[in-house]
XYZ file of C-alpha atoms in Angstrom:
69
model
C 0.000 0.000 0.000
C 1.029 3.586 -0.523
C -0.240 7.142 -0.296
C -1.436 9.503 -2.997
C -1.809 13.238 -2.395
C -4.800 15.024 -3.920
C -6.717 18.303 -3.614
C -10.465 18.194 -2.891
C -13.074 20.959 -2.422
C -12.882 22.725 0.954
C -16.404 21.627 1.935
C -15.592 17.923 1.476
C -13.817 17.428 4.805
C -13.893 20.596 6.906
C -15.993 19.913 9.980
C -16.483 16.281 8.924
C -13.137 14.646 9.738
C -10.401 14.691 12.366
C -6.811 15.748 11.963
C -4.865 18.417 10.148
C -5.070 19.419 6.500
C -3.363 21.640 3.950
C -5.760 24.404 2.957
C -5.284 26.283 -0.292
C -6.697 29.513 -1.640
C -5.870 33.128 -2.425
C -3.795 34.937 0.171
C -4.335 38.596 1.060
C -1.243 39.237 -1.110
C -3.140 38.029 -4.199
C -1.244 34.771 -4.748
C -2.324 31.164 -4.305
C -1.043 29.962 -0.942
C -1.291 26.931 1.366
C -1.573 26.778 5.138
C -2.165 24.049 7.748
C -5.627 23.953 9.328
C -7.495 21.776 11.810
C -10.573 19.805 10.772
C -12.716 22.718 11.971
C -10.848 25.103 9.657
C -8.751 26.886 12.309
C -5.319 27.877 10.999
C -2.442 26.336 12.953
C 0.477 27.152 10.638
C 1.214 29.641 7.868
C 4.743 29.408 6.428
C 4.625 33.039 5.216
C 6.190 35.555 7.668
C 3.019 37.697 7.684
C 0.936 34.807 9.093
C -2.060 36.295 7.236
C -3.271 32.847 6.176
C -5.879 32.162 3.519
C -9.105 34.030 4.395
C -11.338 31.879 2.155
C -9.799 28.459 1.409
C -11.108 26.718 -1.699
C -9.395 23.310 -1.425
C -7.801 21.016 1.112
C -5.030 18.536 0.468
C -5.372 14.994 1.720
C -3.451 11.736 1.463
C -5.423 8.735 0.230
C -4.270 5.189 0.923
C -3.700 3.242 -2.292
C -3.637 -0.498 -2.831
C -0.496 -2.249 -4.022
C -0.659 -3.513 -7.588
C-alpha cells in the first residue's frame, strides 16, 4: 500500500473529519497559498512571515491510501 496526495473541495472534509489538512486559496497578497488547518478550519500554521493565512480556502489537500498492484 502507498499514499497519494490530492486536492479536494474545501467543503468535502472541513468539519467532517479529524486531523490536520493543507488548505489552499488566495492569500491577502493576491497569490495562491497553502496553510495548515485543523478539521474545523482553524489555521495552525502559515509558512509566510506575515501569518495572514488564507481568508477563504477553496481546497484542502489529503493523502489517500492506495492499494499495491
